CSV table of C-alpha atoms and ligand atoms in Angstrom, one decimal:
chain,number,residue,atom,x,y,z
A,1,UNK,CA,88.4,-243.6,245.8
A,2,UNK,CA,85.5,-245.1,246.8
A,3,UNK,CA,82.5,-245.9,244.5
A,4,UNK,CA,80.5,-242.9,245.3
A,5,UNK,CA,83.6,-239.9,246.2
A,6,UNK,CA,84.6,-241.7,242.6
A,7,UNK,CA,80.7,-240.3,241.1
A,8,UNK,CA,80.6,-236.9,242.8
A,9,UNK,CA,84.3,-235.3,241.9
A,10,UNK,CA,83.2,-236.9,238.2
A,11,UNK,CA,81.6,-234.3,236.1
A,12,UNK,CA,81.5,-235.8,233.2
A,13,UNK,CA,77.8,-235.2,231.4
A,14,UNK,CA,74.8,-238.2,232.5
A,15,UNK,CA,73.4,-239.4,229.1
A,16,UNK,CA,70.9,-242.2,229.9
A,17,UNK,CA,68.8,-243.8,226.7
A,18,UNK,CA,66.2,-245.5,227.6
A,19,UNK,CA,65.5,-248.7,225.8
A,20,UNK,CA,67.7,-250.7,223.6
A,21,UNK,CA,65.9,-251.5,220.8
A,22,UNK,CA,67.2,-250.8,217.5
A,23,UNK,CA,67.8,-246.9,218.0
A,24,UNK,CA,68.5,-246.5,221.7
A,25,UNK,CA,71.3,-249.5,221.1
A,26,UNK,CA,72.5,-248.0,218.0
A,27,UNK,CA,72.6,-244.8,219.8
A,28,UNK,CA,74.6,-246.1,222.7
A,29,UNK,CA,77.0,-247.6,220.6
A,30,UNK,CA,78.3,-244.4,218.5
A,31,UNK,CA,78.6,-243.1,222.4
A,32,UNK,CA,81.0,-245.4,223.8
A,33,UNK,CA,84.2,-243.8,224.3
A,34,UNK,CA,82.7,-240.3,224.5
A,35,UNK,CA,84.0,-237.9,227.6
A,36,UNK,CA,80.3,-238.6,228.6
A,37,UNK,CA,78.4,-241.1,231.7
A,38,UNK,CA,76.1,-243.2,229.5
A,39,UNK,CA,73.2,-245.6,231.6
A,40,UNK,CA,71.3,-248.0,229.3
A,41,UNK,CA,68.4,-248.6,231.3
A,42,UNK,CA,65.7,-252.3,229.2
A,43,UNK,CA,63.4,-254.1,231.1
A,44,UNK,CA,65.0,-256.7,229.5
A,45,UNK,CA,68.5,-257.6,230.1
A,46,UNK,CA,68.9,-258.7,226.6
A,47,UNK,CA,68.4,-256.7,222.2
A,48,UNK,CA,65.8,-258.3,220.4
A,49,UNK,CA,65.3,-258.8,217.4
A,50,UNK,CA,61.6,-257.8,216.5
A,51,UNK,CA,61.5,-257.9,212.9
A,52,UNK,CA,61.8,-262.0,213.3
A,53,UNK,CA,60.0,-262.9,215.9
A,54,UNK,CA,57.4,-264.0,213.6
A,55,UNK,CA,59.6,-266.7,213.0
A,56,UNK,CA,60.1,-268.0,216.1
A,57,UNK,CA,55.5,-268.4,216.6
A,58,UNK,CA,56.9,-270.4,214.2
A,59,UNK,CA,59.0,-273.0,214.8
A,60,UNK,CA,61.7,-272.1,212.4
A,61,UNK,CA,63.9,-270.4,214.9
A,62,UNK,CA,64.8,-270.8,218.8
A,63,UNK,CA,64.4,-267.5,220.9
A,64,UNK,CA,67.6,-267.0,222.0
A,65,UNK,CA,68.6,-266.8,218.0
A,66,UNK,CA,67.4,-263.6,217.4
A,67,UNK,CA,68.2,-262.2,221.2
A,68,UNK,CA,71.4,-261.3,222.2
A,69,UNK,CA,72.6,-259.7,225.7
A,70,UNK,CA,72.9,-256.3,225.8
A,71,UNK,CA,75.8,-256.2,228.9
A,72,UNK,CA,77.4,-258.2,226.2
A,73,UNK,CA,77.0,-256.0,223.3
A,74,UNK,CA,78.5,-253.0,225.2
A,75,UNK,CA,80.5,-254.7,227.4
A,76,UNK,CA,83.8,-252.8,225.1
A,77,UNK,CA,82.3,-249.5,226.4
A,78,UNK,CA,83.8,-248.8,229.7
A,79,UNK,CA,82.2,-245.3,230.0
A,80,UNK,CA,78.6,-247.4,230.2
A,81,UNK,CA,76.6,-249.1,231.8
A,82,UNK,CA,73.5,-251.3,231.3
A,83,UNK,CA,71.2,-251.4,234.1
A,84,UNK,CA,67.3,-253.5,233.8
A,85,UNK,CA,64.6,-252.0,234.9
A,86,UNK,CA,61.1,-250.3,233.6
A,87,UNK,CA,61.0,-247.5,233.5
A,88,UNK,CA,57.6,-245.7,235.1
A,89,UNK,CA,58.1,-242.3,233.9
A,90,UNK,CA,60.4,-239.5,234.0
A,91,UNK,CA,60.5,-235.6,236.7
A,92,UNK,CA,61.6,-233.3,233.7
A,93,UNK,CA,61.9,-230.6,236.4
A,94,UNK,CA,64.7,-232.6,238.4
A,95,UNK,CA,66.3,-234.6,235.3
A,96,UNK,CA,65.2,-238.3,236.6
A,97,UNK,CA,64.2,-241.5,235.5
A,98,UNK,CA,61.6,-243.0,238.0
A,99,UNK,CA,62.3,-247.4,237.9
A,100,UNK,CA,59.3,-249.5,238.7
A,101,UNK,CA,61.6,-250.4,241.7
A,102,UNK,CA,61.6,-247.2,243.4
A,103,UNK,CA,65.1,-246.2,241.8
A,104,UNK,CA,66.0,-243.2,240.3
A,105,UNK,CA,68.6,-242.3,237.5
A,106,UNK,CA,69.4,-238.8,236.9
A,107,UNK,CA,70.7,-237.4,234.0
A,108,UNK,CA,71.4,-233.9,231.7
A,109,UNK,CA,70.5,-235.9,228.7
A,110,UNK,CA,67.9,-238.0,228.6
A,111,UNK,CA,67.2,-239.6,225.2
A,112,UNK,CA,63.8,-241.8,224.9
A,113,UNK,CA,63.8,-245.2,222.0
A,114,UNK,CA,60.8,-247.5,223.8
A,115,UNK,CA,59.2,-248.6,221.1
A,116,UNK,CA,56.1,-249.2,220.4
A,117,UNK,CA,53.1,-252.0,221.7
A,118,UNK,CA,49.6,-253.5,220.2
A,119,UNK,CA,47.3,-251.7,219.5
A,120,UNK,CA,43.7,-253.9,219.8
A,121,UNK,CA,41.6,-250.6,217.8
A,122,UNK,CA,39.9,-249.8,221.5
A,123,UNK,CA,38.8,-253.4,222.4
A,124,UNK,CA,41.6,-254.5,224.9
A,125,UNK,CA,39.8,-257.6,226.0
A,126,UNK,CA,41.2,-259.1,222.6
A,127,UNK,CA,44.4,-259.2,223.5
A,128,UNK,CA,44.5,-262.6,225.8
A,129,UNK,CA,42.6,-264.4,222.8
A,130,UNK,CA,45.1,-263.0,219.9
A,131,UNK,CA,48.4,-262.6,220.8
A,132,UNK,CA,51.2,-261.0,218.0
A,133,UNK,CA,54.3,-261.2,218.0
A,134,UNK,CA,56.4,-258.6,219.7
A,135,UNK,CA,57.8,-260.1,222.8
A,136,UNK,CA,59.6,-263.4,222.6
A,137,UNK,CA,56.9,-264.2,225.7
A,138,UNK,CA,54.4,-263.4,222.3
A,139,UNK,CA,55.8,-265.7,219.9
A,140,UNK,CA,56.6,-268.5,222.3
A,141,UNK,CA,52.9,-268.2,223.5
A,142,UNK,CA,51.7,-268.0,219.7
A,143,UNK,CA,54.0,-271.1,219.4
A,144,UNK,CA,52.5,-273.0,221.5
A,145,UNK,CA,49.1,-272.3,221.2
A,146,UNK,CA,49.4,-273.0,217.2
A,147,UNK,CA,51.6,-276.7,218.4
A,148,UNK,CA,49.2,-277.4,220.8
A,149,UNK,CA,46.1,-276.6,218.9
A,150,UNK,CA,47.1,-279.3,216.6
A,151,UNK,CA,47.9,-282.0,219.2
A,152,UNK,CA,44.1,-281.5,220.5
A,153,UNK,CA,43.4,-281.7,216.9
A,154,UNK,CA,44.6,-285.1,216.7
A,155,UNK,CA,42.6,-287.0,219.4
A,156,UNK,CA,40.0,-284.8,219.0
A,157,UNK,CA,36.8,-287.3,217.8
A,158,UNK,CA,34.3,-284.3,216.6
A,159,UNK,CA,34.7,-283.3,213.2
A,160,UNK,CA,33.5,-279.9,213.6
A,161,UNK,CA,36.0,-279.4,217.0
A,162,UNK,CA,38.8,-280.8,215.2
A,163,UNK,CA,38.6,-278.7,212.1
A,164,UNK,CA,38.0,-275.4,214.1
A,165,UNK,CA,41.3,-276.7,216.0
A,166,UNK,CA,42.8,-276.6,212.8
A,167,UNK,CA,41.9,-273.4,212.4
A,168,UNK,CA,44.7,-270.6,212.4
A,169,UNK,CA,43.3,-266.8,212.1
A,170,UNK,CA,45.8,-264.2,211.9
A,171,UNK,CA,44.4,-260.3,212.1
A,172,UNK,CA,45.5,-257.7,209.7
A,173,UNK,CA,47.6,-257.1,206.0
A,174,UNK,CA,50.6,-255.9,207.0
A,175,UNK,CA,54.1,-257.4,206.8
A,176,UNK,CA,53.6,-258.5,210.4
A,177,UNK,CA,50.2,-260.3,208.8
A,178,UNK,CA,51.6,-261.1,205.7
A,179,UNK,CA,54.2,-262.6,206.8
A,180,UNK,CA,52.3,-264.8,209.9
A,181,UNK,CA,50.1,-266.5,207.6
A,182,UNK,CA,52.5,-267.6,205.1
A,183,UNK,CA,55.3,-269.0,207.5
A,184,UNK,CA,52.3,-271.0,209.7
A,185,UNK,CA,51.2,-272.2,205.8
A,186,UNK,CA,54.4,-273.7,205.5
A,187,UNK,CA,55.1,-274.7,208.6
A,188,UNK,CA,51.3,-276.4,208.6
A,189,UNK,CA,52.0,-277.8,204.8
A,190,UNK,CA,55.0,-279.1,205.0
A,191,UNK,CA,56.8,-279.5,209.0
A,192,UNK,CA,54.1,-281.0,210.6
A,193,UNK,CA,53.0,-282.7,207.3
A,194,UNK,CA,53.7,-286.6,207.9
A,195,UNK,CA,53.6,-285.9,211.9
A,196,UNK,CA,50.7,-286.8,213.1
A,197,UNK,CA,48.4,-290.5,212.3
A,198,UNK,CA,45.2,-289.4,212.5
A,199,UNK,CA,44.6,-285.4,211.3
A,200,UNK,CA,46.1,-284.3,208.3
A,201,UNK,CA,48.2,-281.1,209.0
A,202,UNK,CA,47.9,-280.1,205.2
A,203,UNK,CA,44.2,-279.3,205.2
A,204,UNK,CA,44.4,-276.3,208.4
A,205,UNK,CA,42.5,-273.4,207.4
A,206,UNK,CA,44.5,-270.0,207.5
A,207,UNK,CA,42.5,-266.5,207.0
A,208,UNK,CA,44.5,-263.6,206.6
A,209,UNK,CA,41.8,-260.5,207.7
A,210,UNK,CA,42.5,-257.2,206.3
A,211,UNK,CA,39.8,-254.4,206.6
A,212,UNK,CA,41.3,-252.4,204.0
A,213,UNK,CA,41.6,-253.0,200.5
A,214,UNK,CA,44.6,-254.5,200.2
A,215,UNK,CA,47.4,-256.0,201.5
A,216,UNK,CA,51.0,-254.4,202.5
A,217,UNK,CA,49.5,-250.7,202.8
A,218,UNK,CA,52.7,-249.4,202.3
A,219,UNK,CA,54.2,-251.2,199.2
A,220,UNK,CA,53.1,-250.5,195.8
A,221,UNK,CA,49.8,-252.2,194.1
A,222,UNK,CA,52.0,-254.8,192.4
A,223,UNK,CA,53.7,-256.2,195.3
A,224,UNK,CA,50.9,-256.6,197.5
A,225,UNK,CA,48.6,-258.1,194.4
A,226,UNK,CA,51.9,-260.7,193.9
A,227,UNK,CA,52.2,-261.5,198.0
A,228,UNK,CA,48.5,-262.2,198.0
A,229,UNK,CA,48.9,-264.9,194.9
A,230,UNK,CA,51.7,-266.1,196.9
A,231,UNK,CA,49.7,-266.3,199.9
A,232,UNK,CA,47.2,-267.9,198.4
A,233,UNK,CA,48.8,-270.9,196.4
A,234,UNK,CA,50.4,-271.8,199.4
A,235,UNK,CA,46.4,-271.1,200.6
A,236,UNK,CA,45.9,-269.2,202.7
A,237,UNK,CA,42.3,-267.3,202.2
A,238,UNK,CA,42.3,-264.3,202.3
A,239,UNK,CA,39.8,-261.4,202.7
A,240,UNK,CA,40.6,-258.0,202.2
A,241,UNK,CA,38.0,-255.4,203.0
A,242,UNK,CA,36.4,-256.9,206.0
A,243,UNK,CA,37.1,-256.1,209.6
A,244,UNK,CA,37.1,-258.6,212.0
A,245,UNK,CA,33.9,-257.4,214.9
A,246,UNK,CA,34.8,-259.7,218.0
A,247,UNK,CA,37.4,-262.4,219.0
A,248,UNK,CA,36.7,-264.2,221.8
A,249,UNK,CA,37.8,-268.2,223.0
A,250,UNK,CA,37.0,-269.5,220.2
A,251,UNK,CA,37.8,-267.5,217.9
A,252,UNK,CA,37.2,-264.0,215.1
A,253,UNK,CA,33.5,-262.9,214.0
A,254,UNK,CA,34.5,-261.4,210.5
A,255,UNK,CA,31.4,-259.7,208.8
A,256,UNK,CA,29.0,-260.9,210.6
A,257,UNK,CA,30.1,-264.6,210.2
A,258,UNK,CA,31.7,-266.6,212.9
A,259,UNK,CA,35.1,-268.3,212.0
A,260,UNK,CA,35.7,-270.5,214.6
A,261,UNK,CA,39.8,-271.2,215.6
A,262,UNK,CA,42.0,-273.0,217.5
A,263,UNK,CA,44.1,-269.9,217.1
A,264,UNK,CA,44.2,-266.3,216.2
A,265,UNK,CA,47.1,-263.9,215.8
A,266,UNK,CA,47.1,-260.3,216.1
A,267,UNK,CA,48.9,-258.5,213.5
A,268,UNK,CA,47.0,-255.3,212.9
A,269,UNK,CA,48.4,-252.3,214.5
A,270,UNK,CA,51.0,-250.8,216.9
A,271,UNK,CA,51.5,-248.0,219.0
A,272,UNK,CA,54.0,-245.5,221.0
A,273,UNK,CA,55.2,-246.1,224.0
A,274,UNK,CA,53.3,-244.3,227.0
A,275,UNK,CA,57.0,-242.4,226.8
A,276,UNK,CA,54.5,-238.7,225.5
A,277,UNK,CA,52.7,-239.1,228.7
A,278,UNK,CA,55.3,-239.6,230.9
A,279,UNK,CA,56.9,-236.7,229.6
A,280,UNK,CA,53.4,-235.0,229.9
A,281,UNK,CA,53.6,-234.2,226.1
A,282,UNK,CA,50.6,-234.6,223.5
A,283,UNK,CA,51.2,-237.4,221.1
A,284,UNK,CA,49.4,-237.9,217.5
A,285,UNK,CA,46.7,-240.8,217.5
A,286,UNK,CA,49.8,-243.1,217.2
A,287,UNK,CA,51.3,-241.6,220.8
A,288,UNK,CA,53.9,-240.9,218.8
A,289,UNK,CA,55.6,-237.5,220.2
A,290,UNK,CA,56.5,-234.5,217.0
A,291,UNK,CA,60.5,-234.0,217.8
A,292,UNK,CA,62.4,-231.8,215.7
A,293,UNK,CA,64.6,-232.6,212.4
A,294,UNK,CA,67.7,-233.0,215.4
A,295,UNK,CA,65.2,-235.2,217.2
A,296,UNK,CA,65.4,-233.1,219.9
A,297,UNK,CA,61.8,-232.1,221.5
A,298,UNK,CA,60.9,-228.6,222.1
A,299,UNK,CA,60.4,-227.2,225.3
A,300,UNK,CA,62.3,-230.3,226.8
A,301,UNK,CA,66.2,-229.1,226.5
A,302,UNK,CA,68.6,-232.4,226.9
A,303,UNK,CA,65.3,-234.6,225.8
A,304,UNK,CA,65.5,-236.6,222.5
A,305,UNK,CA,63.3,-239.2,220.8
A,306,UNK,CA,64.1,-242.0,218.8
A,307,UNK,CA,62.0,-244.5,216.6
A,308,UNK,CA,59.2,-245.6,217.0
A,309,UNK,CA,58.4,-242.9,219.9
A,310,UNK,CA,59.0,-240.0,217.5
A,311,UNK,CA,56.8,-238.3,214.7
A,312,UNK,CA,59.3,-237.3,212.4
A,313,UNK,CA,58.2,-235.5,209.6
A,314,UNK,CA,60.1,-236.1,206.3
A,315,UNK,CA,58.4,-233.6,203.3
A,316,UNK,CA,55.0,-234.0,204.1
A,317,UNK,CA,54.9,-237.6,205.8
A,318,UNK,CA,56.1,-238.5,208.8
A,319,UNK,CA,58.8,-241.1,208.8
A,320,UNK,CA,57.2,-245.1,208.7
A,321,UNK,CA,57.6,-247.2,212.1
A,322,UNK,CA,60.9,-249.5,211.3
A,323,UNK,CA,63.6,-250.7,212.0
A,324,UNK,CA,66.4,-249.0,210.0
A,325,UNK,CA,64.6,-245.5,211.0
A,326,UNK,CA,65.1,-246.4,214.8
A,327,UNK,CA,68.8,-247.5,213.9
A,328,UNK,CA,69.6,-244.4,211.7
A,329,UNK,CA,68.3,-242.4,214.0
A,330,UNK,CA,70.0,-244.1,216.6
A,331,UNK,CA,73.8,-243.8,215.3
A,332,UNK,CA,73.2,-240.2,214.2
A,333,UNK,CA,72.0,-239.1,217.1
A,334,UNK,CA,74.7,-240.7,219.0
A,335,UNK,CA,77.1,-239.6,216.6
A,336,UNK,CA,76.4,-236.2,216.9
A,337,UNK,CA,76.2,-235.9,220.8
A,338,UNK,CA,79.6,-237.4,221.2
A,339,UNK,CA,80.7,-234.1,218.9
A,340,UNK,CA,79.4,-231.8,220.5
A,341,UNK,CA,80.8,-233.3,223.6
A,342,UNK,CA,84.5,-233.1,222.3
A,343,UNK,CA,83.9,-229.9,219.9
A,344,UNK,CA,80.7,-227.8,221.2
A,345,UNK,CA,79.1,-227.9,217.2
A,346,UNK,CA,75.4,-228.3,217.3
A,347,UNK,CA,73.3,-230.8,216.7
A,348,UNK,CA,72.8,-231.5,213.0
A,349,UNK,CA,68.9,-232.4,211.4
A,350,UNK,CA,68.7,-236.1,211.1
A,351,UNK,CA,67.8,-237.9,207.3
A,352,UNK,CA,66.3,-240.8,206.5
A,353,UNK,CA,68.3,-242.9,203.6
A,354,UNK,CA,65.9,-245.8,202.6
A,355,UNK,CA,67.2,-248.7,202.2
A,356,UNK,CA,64.6,-250.7,201.1
A,357,UNK,CA,61.2,-252.5,202.8
A,358,UNK,CA,60.3,-255.6,202.6
A,359,UNK,CA,58.4,-258.8,203.3
A,360,UNK,CA,58.6,-261.9,203.0
A,361,UNK,CA,55.6,-264.2,201.8
A,362,UNK,CA,57.4,-267.8,201.9
A,363,UNK,CA,60.0,-269.6,200.3
A,364,UNK,CA,61.3,-267.9,197.8
A,365,UNK,CA,59.2,-266.1,197.7
A,366,UNK,CA,59.1,-262.4,199.1
A,367,UNK,CA,59.3,-258.3,198.0
A,368,UNK,CA,60.8,-255.3,198.2
A,369,UNK,CA,60.8,-251.7,197.9
A,370,UNK,CA,63.2,-249.4,197.3
A,371,UNK,CA,61.4,-246.2,196.2
A,372,UNK,CA,62.9,-245.6,193.1
A,373,UNK,CA,63.1,-249.7,192.1
A,374,UNK,CA,61.2,-252.8,193.5
A,375,UNK,CA,62.0,-256.4,193.9
A,376,UNK,CA,60.0,-259.5,194.3
A,377,UNK,CA,60.5,-263.4,193.8
A,378,UNK,CA,63.9,-265.7,194.5
A,379,UNK,CA,65.5,-262.8,194.0
A,380,UNK,CA,63.5,-260.9,197.3
A,381,UNK,CA,63.8,-263.7,199.3
A,382,UNK,CA,66.9,-263.9,199.2
A,383,UNK,CA,68.0,-260.8,199.4
A,384,UNK,CA,66.4,-260.1,202.5
A,385,UNK,CA,67.8,-263.2,203.9
A,386,UNK,CA,71.1,-262.1,203.4
A,387,UNK,CA,70.4,-259.0,205.0
A,388,UNK,CA,68.6,-260.1,207.6
A,389,UNK,CA,71.9,-262.4,208.7
A,390,UNK,CA,73.5,-259.8,208.4
A,391,UNK,CA,71.7,-257.5,210.5
A,392,UNK,CA,71.7,-259.5,213.3
A,393,UNK,CA,73.6,-258.8,216.7
A,394,UNK,CA,76.7,-261.2,217.3
A,395,UNK,CA,78.1,-263.3,215.3
A,396,UNK,CA,77.7,-266.2,217.0
A,397,UNK,CA,73.2,-265.0,215.7
A,398,UNK,CA,74.0,-264.3,212.3
A,399,UNK,CA,75.6,-268.8,212.0
A,400,UNK,CA,73.1,-270.4,214.2
A,401,UNK,CA,70.6,-268.4,212.1
A,402,UNK,CA,72.4,-269.2,208.8
A,403,UNK,CA,72.5,-272.8,209.4
A,404,UNK,CA,68.7,-273.2,210.5
A,405,UNK,CA,68.0,-271.6,207.5
A,406,UNK,CA,69.9,-273.2,205.2
A,407,UNK,CA,68.2,-277.0,207.3
A,408,UNK,CA,65.0,-275.6,206.6
A,409,UNK,CA,65.6,-274.6,203.1
A,410,UNK,CA,66.2,-278.1,202.2
A,411,UNK,CA,64.8,-280.1,204.6
A,412,UNK,CA,61.5,-277.8,205.5
A,413,UNK,CA,61.8,-279.1,209.0
A,414,UNK,CA,61.1,-276.6,211.6
A,415,UNK,CA,63.3,-277.6,215.2
A,416,UNK,CA,62.3,-275.2,217.4
A,417,UNK,CA,58.4,-277.1,217.5
A,418,UNK,CA,58.7,-277.1,221.5
A,419,UNK,CA,55.9,-276.4,224.1
A,420,UNK,CA,57.2,-274.8,226.7
A,421,UNK,CA,55.4,-275.4,230.0
A,422,UNK,CA,55.8,-271.6,230.6
A,423,UNK,CA,54.0,-270.1,227.7
A,424,UNK,CA,51.9,-268.8,230.1
A,425,UNK,CA,48.8,-270.1,231.7
A,426,UNK,CA,46.8,-269.8,228.5
A,427,UNK,CA,50.0,-271.6,226.7
A,428,UNK,CA,47.2,-274.1,225.4
A,429,UNK,CA,45.0,-271.9,224.1
A,430,UNK,CA,40.9,-270.5,223.6
A,431,UNK,CA,39.4,-273.7,222.9
A,432,UNK,CA,37.7,-273.9,219.6
A,433,UNK,CA,33.5,-273.9,220.5
A,434,UNK,CA,31.9,-273.5,217.6
A,435,UNK,CA,32.0,-274.5,214.0
A,436,UNK,CA,32.1,-272.1,211.7
B,1,FAD,C1,56.1,-257.9,214.4
B,1,FAD,C2,56.7,-256.9,213.4
B,1,FAD,C3,58.3,-257.2,212.3
B,1,FAD,C4,58.7,-256.0,212.3
B,1,FAD,N1,58.9,-256.2,210.6
B,1,FAD,C5,60.2,-255.1,210.6
B,1,FAD,C6,60.7,-255.6,209.3
B,1,FAD,O1,61.1,-256.4,208.9
B,1,FAD,N2,62.0,-254.1,209.2
B,1,FAD,C7,61.6,-253.2,209.7
B,1,FAD,O2,62.8,-252.3,209.4
B,1,FAD,N3,60.9,-252.7,211.2
B,1,FAD,C8,60.4,-254.0,211.2
B,1,FAD,N4,59.1,-253.9,212.5
B,1,FAD,C9,58.9,-252.4,213.5
B,1,FAD,C10,60.5,-252.6,213.8
B,1,FAD,O3,60.7,-253.8,214.6
B,1,FAD,C11,60.3,-251.3,214.8
B,1,FAD,O4,60.0,-250.6,214.1
B,1,FAD,C12,62.1,-251.2,215.9
B,1,FAD,O5,61.7,-252.1,216.5
B,1,FAD,C13,61.3,-249.3,216.4
B,1,FAD,O6,62.5,-249.8,217.0
B,1,FAD,P1,62.9,-249.2,218.5
B,1,FAD,O7,64.2,-248.6,218.8
B,1,FAD,O8,61.7,-247.6,218.7
B,1,FAD,O9,62.2,-249.8,219.5
B,1,FAD,P2,62.4,-251.2,220.1
B,1,FAD,O10,63.0,-251.9,218.9
B,1,FAD,O11,60.8,-252.2,219.3
B,1,FAD,O12,63.0,-251.3,221.1
B,1,FAD,C14,62.0,-250.9,222.6
B,1,FAD,C15,62.9,-251.4,223.5
B,1,FAD,O13,62.8,-250.4,225.1
B,1,FAD,C16,62.2,-251.1,225.6
B,1,FAD,N5,61.5,-250.7,226.7
B,1,FAD,C17,60.0,-250.1,226.4
B,1,FAD,N6,59.4,-249.7,226.9
B,1,FAD,C18,60.4,-249.8,228.6
B,1,FAD,C19,59.7,-249.2,229.5
B,1,FAD,N7,59.4,-248.8,230.3
B,1,FAD,N8,61.3,-249.4,231.1
B,1,FAD,C20,62.1,-250.2,229.9
B,1,FAD,N9,62.7,-250.5,228.7
B,1,FAD,C21,61.3,-250.1,228.2
B,1,FAD,C22,62.0,-252.2,225.4
B,1,FAD,O14,62.1,-254.2,225.6
B,1,FAD,C23,63.3,-252.9,223.8
B,1,FAD,O15,64.8,-253.4,223.9
B,1,FAD,C24,58.8,-254.8,212.9
B,1,FAD,C25,57.7,-255.5,214.0
B,1,FAD,C26,56.9,-256.2,214.4
B,1,FAD,C27,56.3,-255.6,215.6
């Protein structure tokens, strides 16, 4: 029988999963071996461990350490096809996923897990000057800008311009901003410290700017205060209660004050992918689609939304945009659909189990909030490292990252300090033109 003839006679339902991030991949794994033809479509050919992107941006890890080919991960499941393609919309009436190359993927059940993108609070013009660590390309661009600014500073004869080039501004005091600021401080204070002859990277100015009243707004106050003190010990200048008003090639303006900076990093806000628009659905202010307790979408039979793109209320609050929420939802839905296909049982509601919310400030300094208990300092940091190594997909990635972290811990050295020419046309970063 030819492939197309086999497809016509194959009566198994077609399940299309859009996005092989934390939610989509967990769902696909549960559907391996289920009586269904499953297609996983993603615009990239690898699954990315987003929470460690800031370590690529600050030269602690290499891109390959935190990414793994989707085909490889799902290679054992004969009923799962992987398609690399960018989804541009859905035709709910015809039950088809539309791809940028003009192709379509028919479905009986559709699972949307397309995650988030950065939101510049109505200022898309800031994006080129302040990339955030959301993709590997972004992380490499930040790394290139950061390292190029110090290279320029080394040969710069003008003290004001040199100081500006050695200034890094991180916008946003949530976990991403805190982790970025801490990692940049460790990079400049230790790894870069001995490598330059004409500048002293240890005196680099690192600002963390948060518009709200305190850092880490989703963590208890005591942990936020600990993070602030730990960052200040590393030499980070933390500003709260002041919003960034402008970001341009010369740096930022905060509460009317200009900070000339060679590198600006965005960690302030994300919004959901445009899946709501594609499905013609109302979304909340963060762009998320409201889902039923079983993750289905009201009015669209056979359509489910997971992870950062979904808005699911538990009690009074919407579940946060976290990898653990997305992964648990993916596992739950994949298992429930596989069971339904085998036995016809209805889909049970999803229940989130909080495994702890965490942010790392630097070596031996992290915070962990389990809801019922809090941890901070070295123990939290060790727990963070153990959990993140465990969660990395693939045995080889785990070993590599564990070795690199151990090496970093004993030597303070960051091996991935490469400025790649393909990090984008603006890899060299904005020129700092004005002084503080
Ligand atoms: C810098 C940073 C640090 C974070 N740190 C933590 C942390 O420490 N702990 C934690 O729990 N959470 C953390 N998060 C949040 C966490 O990464 C997300 O909640 C999680 O990735 C959401 O999973 P998801 O499956 O919804 O989306 P993602 O994991 O983002 O996956 C979405 C997938 O969809 C694909 N996709 C998107 N659009 C299309 C399209 N049009 N066509 C085809 N494919 C598409 C993408 O390529 C991607 O593979 C962090 C997020 C960021 C940005």
